Coordinates of C-alpha atoms in Angstrom, one line a residue:
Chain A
X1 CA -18.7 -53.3 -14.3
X2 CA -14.7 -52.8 -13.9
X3 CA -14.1 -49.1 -14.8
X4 CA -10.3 -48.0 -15.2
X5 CA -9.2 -44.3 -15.1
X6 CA -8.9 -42.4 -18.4
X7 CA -6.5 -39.6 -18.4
X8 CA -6.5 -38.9 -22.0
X9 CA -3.7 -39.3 -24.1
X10 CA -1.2 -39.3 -21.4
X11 CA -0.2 -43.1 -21.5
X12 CA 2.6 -42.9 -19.1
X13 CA -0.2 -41.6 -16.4
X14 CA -2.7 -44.1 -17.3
X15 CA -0.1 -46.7 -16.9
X16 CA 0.4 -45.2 -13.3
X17 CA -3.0 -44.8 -12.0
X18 CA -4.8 -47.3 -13.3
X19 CA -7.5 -48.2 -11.0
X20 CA -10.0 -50.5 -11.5
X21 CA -12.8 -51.9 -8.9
X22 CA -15.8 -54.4 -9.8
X23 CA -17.6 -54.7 -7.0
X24 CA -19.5 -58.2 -8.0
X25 CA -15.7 -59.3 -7.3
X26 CA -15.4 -61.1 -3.5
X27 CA -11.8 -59.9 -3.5
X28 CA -13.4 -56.0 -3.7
X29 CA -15.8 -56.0 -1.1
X30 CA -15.1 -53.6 1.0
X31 CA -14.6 -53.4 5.2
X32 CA -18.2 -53.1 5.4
X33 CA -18.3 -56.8 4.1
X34 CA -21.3 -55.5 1.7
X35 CA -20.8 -56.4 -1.7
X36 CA -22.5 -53.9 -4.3
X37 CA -25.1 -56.1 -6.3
X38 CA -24.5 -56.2 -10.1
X39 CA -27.2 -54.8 -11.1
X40 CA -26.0 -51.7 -8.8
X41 CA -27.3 -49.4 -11.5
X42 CA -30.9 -49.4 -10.1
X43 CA -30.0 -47.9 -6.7
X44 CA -31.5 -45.0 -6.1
X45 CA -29.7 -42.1 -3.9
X46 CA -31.2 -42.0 -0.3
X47 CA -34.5 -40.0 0.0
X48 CA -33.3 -37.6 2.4
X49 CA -29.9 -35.7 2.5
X50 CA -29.5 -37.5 6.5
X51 CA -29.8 -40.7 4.7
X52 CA -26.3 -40.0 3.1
X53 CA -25.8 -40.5 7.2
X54 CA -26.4 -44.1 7.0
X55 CA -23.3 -46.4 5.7
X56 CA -25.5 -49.0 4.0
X57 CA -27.1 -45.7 1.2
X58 CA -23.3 -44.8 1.5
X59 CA -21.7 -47.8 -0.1
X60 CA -24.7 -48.0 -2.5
X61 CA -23.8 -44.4 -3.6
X62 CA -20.5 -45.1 -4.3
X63 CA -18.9 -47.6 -6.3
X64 CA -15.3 -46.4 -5.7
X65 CA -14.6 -46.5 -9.1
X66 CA -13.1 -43.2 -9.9
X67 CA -14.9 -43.6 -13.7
X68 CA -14.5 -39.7 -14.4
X69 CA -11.3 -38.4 -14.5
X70 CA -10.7 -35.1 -15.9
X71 CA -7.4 -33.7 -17.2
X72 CA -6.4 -30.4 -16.3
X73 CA -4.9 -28.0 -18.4
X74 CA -1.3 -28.5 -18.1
X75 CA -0.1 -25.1 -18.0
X76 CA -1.8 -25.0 -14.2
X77 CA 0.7 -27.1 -13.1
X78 CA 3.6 -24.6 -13.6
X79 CA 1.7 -22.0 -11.6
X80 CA 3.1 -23.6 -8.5
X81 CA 4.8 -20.3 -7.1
X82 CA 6.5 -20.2 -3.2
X83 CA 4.0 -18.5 -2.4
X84 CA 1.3 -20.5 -3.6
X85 CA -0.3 -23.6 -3.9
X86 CA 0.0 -26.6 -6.0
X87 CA -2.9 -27.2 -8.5
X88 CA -3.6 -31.0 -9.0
X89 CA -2.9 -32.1 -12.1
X90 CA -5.8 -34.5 -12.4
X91 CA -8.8 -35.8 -10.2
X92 CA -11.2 -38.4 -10.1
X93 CA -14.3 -38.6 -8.6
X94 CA -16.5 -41.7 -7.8
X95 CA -18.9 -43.1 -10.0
X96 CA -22.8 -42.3 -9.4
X97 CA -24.7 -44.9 -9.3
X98 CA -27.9 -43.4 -9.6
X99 CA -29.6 -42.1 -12.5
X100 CA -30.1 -38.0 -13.1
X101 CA -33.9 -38.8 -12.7
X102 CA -33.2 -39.8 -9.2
X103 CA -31.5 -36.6 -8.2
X104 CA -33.9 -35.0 -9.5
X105 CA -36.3 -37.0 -6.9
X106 CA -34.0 -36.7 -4.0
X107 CA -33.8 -32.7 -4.5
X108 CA -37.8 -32.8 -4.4
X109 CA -37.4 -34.6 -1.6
X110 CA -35.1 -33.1 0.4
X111 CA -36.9 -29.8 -0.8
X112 CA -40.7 -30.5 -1.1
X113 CA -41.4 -29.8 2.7
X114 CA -40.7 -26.2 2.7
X115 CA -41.0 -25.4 -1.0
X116 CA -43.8 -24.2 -1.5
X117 CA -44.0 -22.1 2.1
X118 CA -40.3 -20.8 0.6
X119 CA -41.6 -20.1 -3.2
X120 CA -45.1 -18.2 -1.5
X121 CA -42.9 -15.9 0.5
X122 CA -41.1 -15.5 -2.4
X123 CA -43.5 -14.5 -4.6
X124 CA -45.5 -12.2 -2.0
X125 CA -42.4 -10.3 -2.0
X126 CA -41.5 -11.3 1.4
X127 CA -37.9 -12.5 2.5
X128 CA -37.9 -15.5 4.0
X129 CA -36.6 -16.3 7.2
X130 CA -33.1 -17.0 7.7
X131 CA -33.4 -20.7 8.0
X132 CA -35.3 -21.2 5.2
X133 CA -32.8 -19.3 2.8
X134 CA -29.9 -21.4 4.9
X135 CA -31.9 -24.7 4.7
X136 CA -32.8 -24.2 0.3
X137 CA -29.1 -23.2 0.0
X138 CA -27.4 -25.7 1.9
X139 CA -30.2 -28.6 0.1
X140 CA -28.8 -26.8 -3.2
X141 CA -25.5 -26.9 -1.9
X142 CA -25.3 -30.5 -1.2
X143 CA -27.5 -31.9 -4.5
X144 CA -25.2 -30.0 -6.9
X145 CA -22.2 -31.6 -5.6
X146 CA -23.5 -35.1 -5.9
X147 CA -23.3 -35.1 -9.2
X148 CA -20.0 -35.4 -8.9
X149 CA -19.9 -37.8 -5.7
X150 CA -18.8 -37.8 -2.1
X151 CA -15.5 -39.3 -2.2
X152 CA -12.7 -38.7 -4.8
X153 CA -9.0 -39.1 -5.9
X154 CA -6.9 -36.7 -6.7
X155 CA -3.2 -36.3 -7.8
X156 CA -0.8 -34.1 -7.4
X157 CA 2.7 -33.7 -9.0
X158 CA 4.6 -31.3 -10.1
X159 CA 6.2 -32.8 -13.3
X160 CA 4.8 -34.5 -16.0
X161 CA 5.8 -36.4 -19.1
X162 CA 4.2 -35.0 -22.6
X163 CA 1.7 -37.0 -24.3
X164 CA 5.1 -38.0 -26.2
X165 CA 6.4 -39.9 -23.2
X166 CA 9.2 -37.0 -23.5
X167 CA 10.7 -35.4 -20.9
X168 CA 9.5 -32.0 -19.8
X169 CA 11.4 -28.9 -19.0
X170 CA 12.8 -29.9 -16.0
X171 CA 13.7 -33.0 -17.5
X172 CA 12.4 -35.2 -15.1
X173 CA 9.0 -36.7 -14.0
X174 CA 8.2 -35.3 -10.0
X175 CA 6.8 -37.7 -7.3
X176 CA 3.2 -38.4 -7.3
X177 CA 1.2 -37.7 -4.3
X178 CA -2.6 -39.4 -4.7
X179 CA -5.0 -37.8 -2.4
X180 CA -8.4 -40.2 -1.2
X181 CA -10.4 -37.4 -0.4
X182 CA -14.2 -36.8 0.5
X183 CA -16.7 -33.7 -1.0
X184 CA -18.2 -31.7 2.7
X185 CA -20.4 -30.1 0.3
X186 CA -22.2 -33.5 -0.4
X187 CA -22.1 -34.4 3.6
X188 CA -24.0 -31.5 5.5
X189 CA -25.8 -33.6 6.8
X190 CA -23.1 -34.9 9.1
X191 CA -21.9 -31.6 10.4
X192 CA -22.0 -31.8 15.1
X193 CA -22.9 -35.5 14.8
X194 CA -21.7 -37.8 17.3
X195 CA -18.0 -39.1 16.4
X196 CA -15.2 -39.9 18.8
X197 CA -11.6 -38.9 18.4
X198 CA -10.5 -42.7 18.5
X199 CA -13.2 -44.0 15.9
X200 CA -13.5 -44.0 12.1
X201 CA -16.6 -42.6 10.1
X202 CA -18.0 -45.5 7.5
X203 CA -16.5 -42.6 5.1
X204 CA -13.0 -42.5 6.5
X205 CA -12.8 -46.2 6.6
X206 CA -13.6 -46.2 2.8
X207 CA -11.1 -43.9 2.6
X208 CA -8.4 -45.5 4.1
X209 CA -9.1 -48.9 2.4
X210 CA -8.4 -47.2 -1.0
X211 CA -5.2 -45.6 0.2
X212 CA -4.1 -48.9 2.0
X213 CA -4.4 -50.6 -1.1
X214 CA -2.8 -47.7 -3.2
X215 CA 0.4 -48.4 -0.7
X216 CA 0.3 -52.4 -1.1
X217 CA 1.9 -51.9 -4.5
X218 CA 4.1 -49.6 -3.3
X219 CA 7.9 -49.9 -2.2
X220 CA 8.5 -49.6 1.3
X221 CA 11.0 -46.9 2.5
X222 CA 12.7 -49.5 3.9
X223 CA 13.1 -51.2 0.1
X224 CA 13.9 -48.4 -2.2
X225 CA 16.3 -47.7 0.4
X226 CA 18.0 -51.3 0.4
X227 CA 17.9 -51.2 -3.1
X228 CA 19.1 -47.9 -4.0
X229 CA 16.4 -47.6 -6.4
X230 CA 16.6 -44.5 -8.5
X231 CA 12.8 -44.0 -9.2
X232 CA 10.5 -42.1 -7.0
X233 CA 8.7 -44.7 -4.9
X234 CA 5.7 -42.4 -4.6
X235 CA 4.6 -44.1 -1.4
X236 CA 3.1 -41.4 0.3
X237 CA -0.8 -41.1 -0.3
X238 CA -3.2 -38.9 1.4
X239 CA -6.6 -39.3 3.0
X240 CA -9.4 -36.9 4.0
X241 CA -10.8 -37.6 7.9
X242 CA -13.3 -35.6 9.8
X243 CA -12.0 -32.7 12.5
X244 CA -13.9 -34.0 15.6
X245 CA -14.6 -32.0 18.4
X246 CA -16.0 -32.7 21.7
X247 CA -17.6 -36.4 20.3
X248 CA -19.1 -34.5 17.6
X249 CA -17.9 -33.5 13.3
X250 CA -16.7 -29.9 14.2
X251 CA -18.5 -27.4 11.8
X252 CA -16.6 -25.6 9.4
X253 CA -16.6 -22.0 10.7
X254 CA -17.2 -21.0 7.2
X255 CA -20.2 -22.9 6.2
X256 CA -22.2 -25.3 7.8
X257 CA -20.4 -28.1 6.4
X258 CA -18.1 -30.5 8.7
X259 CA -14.8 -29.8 8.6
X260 CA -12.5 -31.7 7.4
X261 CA -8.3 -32.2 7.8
X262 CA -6.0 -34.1 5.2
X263 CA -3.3 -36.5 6.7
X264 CA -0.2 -38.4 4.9
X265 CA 0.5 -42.0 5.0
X266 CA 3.9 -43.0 4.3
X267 CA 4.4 -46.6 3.6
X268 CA 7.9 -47.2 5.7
X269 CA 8.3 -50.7 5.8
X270 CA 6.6 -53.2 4.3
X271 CA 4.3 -53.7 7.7
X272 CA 4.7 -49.9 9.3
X273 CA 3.0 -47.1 8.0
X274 CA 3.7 -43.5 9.5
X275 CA 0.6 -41.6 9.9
X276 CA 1.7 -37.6 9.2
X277 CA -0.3 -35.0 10.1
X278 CA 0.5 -31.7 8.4
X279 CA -0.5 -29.6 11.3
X280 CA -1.3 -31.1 15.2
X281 CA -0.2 -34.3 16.0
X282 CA -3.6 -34.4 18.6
X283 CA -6.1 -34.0 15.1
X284 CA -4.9 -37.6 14.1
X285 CA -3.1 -39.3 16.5
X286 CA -6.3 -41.1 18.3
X287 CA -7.1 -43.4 14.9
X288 CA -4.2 -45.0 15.9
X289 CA -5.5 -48.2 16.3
X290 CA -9.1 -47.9 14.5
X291 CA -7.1 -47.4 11.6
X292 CA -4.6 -50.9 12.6
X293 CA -7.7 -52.9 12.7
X294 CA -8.3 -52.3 9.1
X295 CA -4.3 -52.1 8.2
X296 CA -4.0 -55.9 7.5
X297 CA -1.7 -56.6 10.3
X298 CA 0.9 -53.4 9.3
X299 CA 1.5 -51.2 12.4
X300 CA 0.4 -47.5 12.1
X301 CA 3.4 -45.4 13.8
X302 CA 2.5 -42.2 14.6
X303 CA 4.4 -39.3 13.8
X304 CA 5.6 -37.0 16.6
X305 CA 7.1 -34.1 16.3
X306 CA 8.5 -32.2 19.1
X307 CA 5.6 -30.1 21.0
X308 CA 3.4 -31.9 18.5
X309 CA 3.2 -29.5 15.6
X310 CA 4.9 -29.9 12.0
X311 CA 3.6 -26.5 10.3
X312 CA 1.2 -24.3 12.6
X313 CA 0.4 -20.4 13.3
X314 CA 2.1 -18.9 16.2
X315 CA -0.3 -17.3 18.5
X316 CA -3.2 -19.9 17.9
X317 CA -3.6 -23.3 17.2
X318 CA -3.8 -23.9 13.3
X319 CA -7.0 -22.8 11.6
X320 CA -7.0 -23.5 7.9
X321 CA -10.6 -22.2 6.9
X322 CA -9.7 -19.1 6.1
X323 CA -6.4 -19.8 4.0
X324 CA -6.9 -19.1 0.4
X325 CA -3.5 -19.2 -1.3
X326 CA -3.5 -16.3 -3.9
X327 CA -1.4 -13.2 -5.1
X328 CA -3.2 -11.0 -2.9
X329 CA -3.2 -12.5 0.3
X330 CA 0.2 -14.6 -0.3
X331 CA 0.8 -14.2 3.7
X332 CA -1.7 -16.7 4.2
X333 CA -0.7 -20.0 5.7
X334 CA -0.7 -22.7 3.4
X335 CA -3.3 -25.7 4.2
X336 CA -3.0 -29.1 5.6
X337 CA -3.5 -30.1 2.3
X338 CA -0.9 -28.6 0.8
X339 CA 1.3 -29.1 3.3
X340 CA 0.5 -32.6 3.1
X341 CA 1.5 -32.8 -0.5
X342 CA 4.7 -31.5 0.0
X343 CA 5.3 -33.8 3.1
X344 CA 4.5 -36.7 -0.2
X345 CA 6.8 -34.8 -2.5
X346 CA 9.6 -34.4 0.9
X347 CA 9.4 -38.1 1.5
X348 CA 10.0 -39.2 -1.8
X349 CA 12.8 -36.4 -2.4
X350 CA 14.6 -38.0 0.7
X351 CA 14.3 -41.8 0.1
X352 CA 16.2 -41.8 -3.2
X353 CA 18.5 -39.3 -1.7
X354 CA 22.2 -39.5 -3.7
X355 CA 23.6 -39.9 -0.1
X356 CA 21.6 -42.7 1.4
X357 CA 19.6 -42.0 4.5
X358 CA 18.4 -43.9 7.3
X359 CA 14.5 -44.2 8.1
X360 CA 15.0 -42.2 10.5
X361 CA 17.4 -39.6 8.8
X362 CA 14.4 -38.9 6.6
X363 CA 12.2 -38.2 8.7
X364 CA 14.5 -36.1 10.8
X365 CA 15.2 -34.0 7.8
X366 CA 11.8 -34.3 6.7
X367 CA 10.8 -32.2 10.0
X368 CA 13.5 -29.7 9.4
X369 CA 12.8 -28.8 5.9
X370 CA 8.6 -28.7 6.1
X371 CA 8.1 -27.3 9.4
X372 CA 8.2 -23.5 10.0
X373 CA 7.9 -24.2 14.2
X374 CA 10.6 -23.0 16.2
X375 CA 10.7 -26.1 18.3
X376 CA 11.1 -28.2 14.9
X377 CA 13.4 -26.9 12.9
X378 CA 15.1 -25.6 15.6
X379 CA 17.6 -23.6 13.0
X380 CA 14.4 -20.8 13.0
X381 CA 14.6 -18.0 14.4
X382 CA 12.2 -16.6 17.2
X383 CA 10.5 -14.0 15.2
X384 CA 9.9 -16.8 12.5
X385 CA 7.9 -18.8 14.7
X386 CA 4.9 -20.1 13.0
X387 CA 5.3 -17.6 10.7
X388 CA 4.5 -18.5 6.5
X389 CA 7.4 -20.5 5.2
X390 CA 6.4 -20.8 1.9
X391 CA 9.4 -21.2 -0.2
X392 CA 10.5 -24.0 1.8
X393 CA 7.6 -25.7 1.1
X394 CA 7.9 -25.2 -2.8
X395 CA 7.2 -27.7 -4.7
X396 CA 10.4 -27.5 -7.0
X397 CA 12.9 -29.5 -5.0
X398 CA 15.4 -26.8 -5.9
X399 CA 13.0 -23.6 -4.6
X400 CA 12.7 -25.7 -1.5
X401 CA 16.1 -26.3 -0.3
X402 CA 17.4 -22.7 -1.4
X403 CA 14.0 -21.3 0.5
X404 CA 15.3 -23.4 3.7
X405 CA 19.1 -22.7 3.0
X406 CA 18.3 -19.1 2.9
X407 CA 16.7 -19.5 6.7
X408 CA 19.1 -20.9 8.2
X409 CA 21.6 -18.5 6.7
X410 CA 19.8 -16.0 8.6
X411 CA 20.3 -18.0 11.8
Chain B
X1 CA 18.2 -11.3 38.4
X2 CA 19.4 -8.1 37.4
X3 CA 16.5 -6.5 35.0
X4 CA 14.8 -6.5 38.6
X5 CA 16.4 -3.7 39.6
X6 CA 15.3 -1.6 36.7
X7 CA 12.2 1.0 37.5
X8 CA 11.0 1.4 33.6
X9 CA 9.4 -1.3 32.8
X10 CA 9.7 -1.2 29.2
X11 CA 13.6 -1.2 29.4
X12 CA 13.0 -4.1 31.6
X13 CA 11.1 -6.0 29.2
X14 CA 14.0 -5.3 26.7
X15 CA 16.4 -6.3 28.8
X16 CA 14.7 -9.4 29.6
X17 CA 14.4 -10.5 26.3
X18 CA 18.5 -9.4 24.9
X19 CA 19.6 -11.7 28.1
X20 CA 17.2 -14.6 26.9
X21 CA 18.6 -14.0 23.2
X22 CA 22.0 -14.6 24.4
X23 CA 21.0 -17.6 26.2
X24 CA 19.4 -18.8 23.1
X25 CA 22.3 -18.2 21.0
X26 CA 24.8 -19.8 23.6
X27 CA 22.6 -22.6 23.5
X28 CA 22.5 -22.6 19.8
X29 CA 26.2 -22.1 19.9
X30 CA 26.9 -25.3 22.2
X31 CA 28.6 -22.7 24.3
X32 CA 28.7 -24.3 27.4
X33 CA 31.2 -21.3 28.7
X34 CA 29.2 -18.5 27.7
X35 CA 25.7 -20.0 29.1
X36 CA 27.2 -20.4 32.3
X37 CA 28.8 -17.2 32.1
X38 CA 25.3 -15.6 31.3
X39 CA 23.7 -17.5 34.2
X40 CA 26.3 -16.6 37.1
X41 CA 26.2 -12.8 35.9
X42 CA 22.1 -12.8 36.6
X43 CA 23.1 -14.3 39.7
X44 CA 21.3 -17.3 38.8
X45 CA 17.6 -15.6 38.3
X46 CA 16.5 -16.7 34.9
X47 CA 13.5 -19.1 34.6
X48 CA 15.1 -21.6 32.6
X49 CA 11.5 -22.8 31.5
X50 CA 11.0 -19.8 29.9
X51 CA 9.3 -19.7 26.2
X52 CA 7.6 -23.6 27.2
X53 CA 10.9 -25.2 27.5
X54 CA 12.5 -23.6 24.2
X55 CA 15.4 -23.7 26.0
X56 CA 15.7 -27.3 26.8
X57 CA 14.6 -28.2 23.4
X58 CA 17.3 -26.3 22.0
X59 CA 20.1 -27.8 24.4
X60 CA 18.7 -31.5 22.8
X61 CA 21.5 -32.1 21.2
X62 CA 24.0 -31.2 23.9
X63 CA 23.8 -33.3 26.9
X64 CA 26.8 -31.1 29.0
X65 CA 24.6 -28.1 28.4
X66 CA 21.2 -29.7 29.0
X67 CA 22.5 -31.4 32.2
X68 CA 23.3 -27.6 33.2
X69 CA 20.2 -26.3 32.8
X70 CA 18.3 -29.4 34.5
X71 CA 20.6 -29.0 37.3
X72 CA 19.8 -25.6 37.5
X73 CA 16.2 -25.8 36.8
X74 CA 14.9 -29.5 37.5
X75 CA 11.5 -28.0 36.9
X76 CA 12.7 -27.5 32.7
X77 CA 12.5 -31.4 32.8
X78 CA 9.8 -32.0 35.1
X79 CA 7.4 -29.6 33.0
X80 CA 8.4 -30.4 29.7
X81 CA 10.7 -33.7 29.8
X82 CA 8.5 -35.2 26.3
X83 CA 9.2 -32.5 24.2
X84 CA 13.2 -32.7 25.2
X85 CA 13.0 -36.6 24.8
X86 CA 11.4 -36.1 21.3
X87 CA 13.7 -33.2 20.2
X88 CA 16.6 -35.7 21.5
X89 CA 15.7 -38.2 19.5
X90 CA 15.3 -36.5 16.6
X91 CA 18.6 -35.1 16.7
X92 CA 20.2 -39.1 17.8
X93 CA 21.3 -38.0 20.8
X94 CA 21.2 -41.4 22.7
X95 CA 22.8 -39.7 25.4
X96 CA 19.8 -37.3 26.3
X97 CA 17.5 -39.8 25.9
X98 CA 18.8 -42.6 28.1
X99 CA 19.1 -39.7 30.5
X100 CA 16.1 -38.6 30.7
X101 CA 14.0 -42.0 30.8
X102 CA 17.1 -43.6 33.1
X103 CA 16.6 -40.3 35.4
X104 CA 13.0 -40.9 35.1
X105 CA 11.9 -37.4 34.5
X106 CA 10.0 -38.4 31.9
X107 CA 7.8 -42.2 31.1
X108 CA 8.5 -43.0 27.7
X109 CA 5.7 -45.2 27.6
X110 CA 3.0 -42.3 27.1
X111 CA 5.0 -41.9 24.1
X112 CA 3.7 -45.7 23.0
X113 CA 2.2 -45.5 19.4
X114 CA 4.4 -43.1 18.1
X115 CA 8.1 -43.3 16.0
X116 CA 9.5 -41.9 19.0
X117 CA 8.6 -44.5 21.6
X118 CA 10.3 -46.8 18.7
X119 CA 13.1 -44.4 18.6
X120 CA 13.7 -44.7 22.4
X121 CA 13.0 -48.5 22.2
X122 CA 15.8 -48.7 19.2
X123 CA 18.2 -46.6 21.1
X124 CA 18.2 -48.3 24.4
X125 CA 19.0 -52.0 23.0
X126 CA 16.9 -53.6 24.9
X127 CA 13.9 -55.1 24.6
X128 CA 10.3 -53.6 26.0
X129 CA 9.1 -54.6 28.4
X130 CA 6.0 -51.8 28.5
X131 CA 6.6 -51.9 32.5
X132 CA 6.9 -48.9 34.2
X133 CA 10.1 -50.2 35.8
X134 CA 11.6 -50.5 32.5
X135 CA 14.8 -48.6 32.0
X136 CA 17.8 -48.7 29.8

């Protein structure tokens, strides 16, 4: 049942992501406290896309064990541009546990009660009504993603090592950032239900579990720092939550799936972990202590940056939806997830630092290198305010600190 | 302050913003001399609050200048007294911050939860006690 992630030939990555999960172990059962049965293959998806709603169809969807990962082409990596965004350089999603058949039985389900009125119109030559085509998309929507699961893991990093263990151009291996994240395609059916700022979706809590244990084998901050270890202690993960609003999963403004936010986790000390949030302190910092009941006794420290905001837009609080990082629109703000990953890539830049820093040094310098607010990185200019600041957030150290040093020239 | 007096609006507006620039950059500056300069030639009408306490954030790292402008302007602390403690701590200035929890313009405790609370906790030397009474 123990699956391990595959990443091709690359056996210095396999090395470093090797994840394995049986779930017939006791020592793997999961906050819920369910187990998944052995004979997990059987279970079917739930019959209705709502029932993906319900935590016990959740965990037997899932068995968290990241079986398919898929290389990415290489040369994707060194697109990475200022202006752009990085491209993972591998992700994973989670294991199905159903069978084809049964998708195929949960489309007709979640399609049969309006399928034939919707093929009828169809074939009359009519157009159907506007929830209907809404309704057979979103179903469509949501049915083709599960193939590939709800939840996933995804890496990001910069540099690689060749399949020949050697060195690549820049001669060194970048930090790792993994990323725990969920699919909204696969989770319309969540979108406006009830969820409180202070509590944690079955989904999240899933989530965080995996990253938690991602950062028990880390070093702590605190550790490399001690030590003056030389490696990258890549001890920054990230995790997918839900954007609540008013009790409820805010919809995203561009579909009608819920929106969702990417935070960072940096393991500190051995028992603190800082909770980063790329944009708005206020999206994050209620799971305070939802997420400390499931932290294994570690304190979750919440980080505050002045006014409250790392990397925002200037007139209007930060609205990602519509950022799409390309050559065309390369004013676009970068998204939380993006900034999050340079947040990971920051961190770890800063804790094997050739002049040793303090905790809180790091994160002091952390602020002033990621953050394009005025009240921040107080070396900004007015009319930068909020304003893209993308080669700062490069994610080539050396872009980054010429991107920042060229700012504060202009102070 | 000065840019009162001036009928065209526009020029005022201009105006208004070069004098806040220089305030800015005296801040910036840690020019105690020239803010206070600045401030006595507008005969003392600048709102000091201005831009959501930009101005106090900046002087964070300056307690001679900061106590200026909260002596000037108690309402800079009074309306946005967590953002200075956070940008104080940020920049180690165990000065500011001990001022402004010891002053008590601003209760550190709704901070709690957060690396700046610690920060504040750290910086004091003593121990928590999560009263309200508790100072440094």
């Amino acid at each position: 049942m123990a699956k391990s992630i595959s990443l091709g030939d690359n056996a210095r990555t396999q090395d470093r992501i090797k994840l394995t999960f049986d779930p017939t172990k006791p020592e793997n059962s999961r906050v819920t406290g369910k187990m998944l049965p052995a004979d997990a293959v059987d279970i079917k998806l739930p019959q209705k896309l709502s029932g993906i709603n319900k935590e016990i169809d959740f965990v037997n969807y899932c068995k968290l064990s990241y079986s398919r990962i898929s290389n990415l082409n290489e040369a994707f990596i060194y697109q990475d541009k200022p202006e752009g965004s990085i491209t993972p350089r591998s992700e994973g999603y989670t294991d199905i546990i159903n069978s084809v058949p049964s998708i195929e039985t949960f489309r007709l389900e979640n399609l049969k009660p309006i399928e034939s009125e919707y093929n009828q119109i169809k074939a009359l030559g009519g157009k159907p009504s506007a929830f209907l085509e809404k309704y057979f998309e979103n179903a469509n929507k949501a049915i083709a993603s599960l193939h590939n699961g709800i939840i996933f893991k995804k890496d990001y990093q910069l540099h690689i090592r060749g399949k020949d263990l050697s060195l690549d151009e820049a001669g060194i291996a970048g930090p790792l950032v993994s990323r725990f994240g969920m699919d909204p395609n696969t989770l319309i059916s969540l979108t406006s239900t009830p969820l409180k700022k202070d509590e944690l979706h079955f989904i999240e809590r899933e989530l965080f579990v995996l990253a938690l244990t991602e950062l028990e084998a880390k070093s702590s901050g605190e550790a490399t720092i001690n030590e003056h270890k030389n490696n990258y202690p890549n001890n920054v993960v990230l995790m997918d939550i839900f954007v609540r609003e008013d009790g409820k999963i805010r919809k995203d403004t561009n579909s009608d799936n819920p929106e969702t936010h990417t935070i960072a986790l940096w393991k500190k000390r051995d028992k603190t972990i800082v909770l980063i949030d790329p944009s708005k302190v206020d999206y994050s910092k209620d799971l305070k202590k939802a997420l400390e009941l499931l932290a294994k006794g570690a304190e979750v420290q919440i980080h505050l940056p002045t006014k409250g905001i790392l990397y925002g837009t200037s007139a209007k609080e930060t609205g990602y939806s519509s950022i799409v990082a390309n050559s065309i629109e390369k004013h676009k703000y970068r998204d939380c997830i993006d900034v999050a990953v340079k947040i990971g890539f920051e961190l770890n830049e800063l804790q094997i630092h050739k002049n040793p820093l303090t905790l809180e040094e790091i994160e002091s310098a952390l602020n002033l290198q990621i953050s394009n607010q005025k009240d921040v990185a107080t070396y900004l200019q007015n009319p930068s305010h909020g304003l893209p600041n993308r080669a700062s957030l490069s994610s080539d150290p050396a872009t980054r600190y010429s991107g920042r040093q060229s700012l504060e020239i202009k102070k | 302050m000065k840019m009162k007096n001036f009928l065209n609006s526009n020029f005022q507006e201009l105006y208004e913003k070069e004098v806040y620039n220089k305030i800015e950059e005296a801040i910036k500056n840690n020019d105690y001399d020239k803010l206070s300069k600045l401030y006595t030639e507008e005969e003392g009408n600048i709102d000091l609050t201005h831009d959501e306490g930009h101005l106090g954030i900046l002087a964070a790292n300056d307690f001679k200048i900061l106590n200026f402008l909260v002596d000037k302007c108690p309402a800079l602390v009074e309306m946005y007294g967590k953002d200075i403690l956070t940008a104080a701590a940020w920049t180690h200035n165990d000065k500011i911050v001990s001022f402004l929890i010891n002053e008590k313009f601003v209760n550190h405790h709704e901070l709690e939860g957060t690396n700046i609370y610690d920060y504040c906790v750290q910086a004091s030397g003593n121990s928590d006690s999560h009263s309200e009474d508790s100072s440094f």
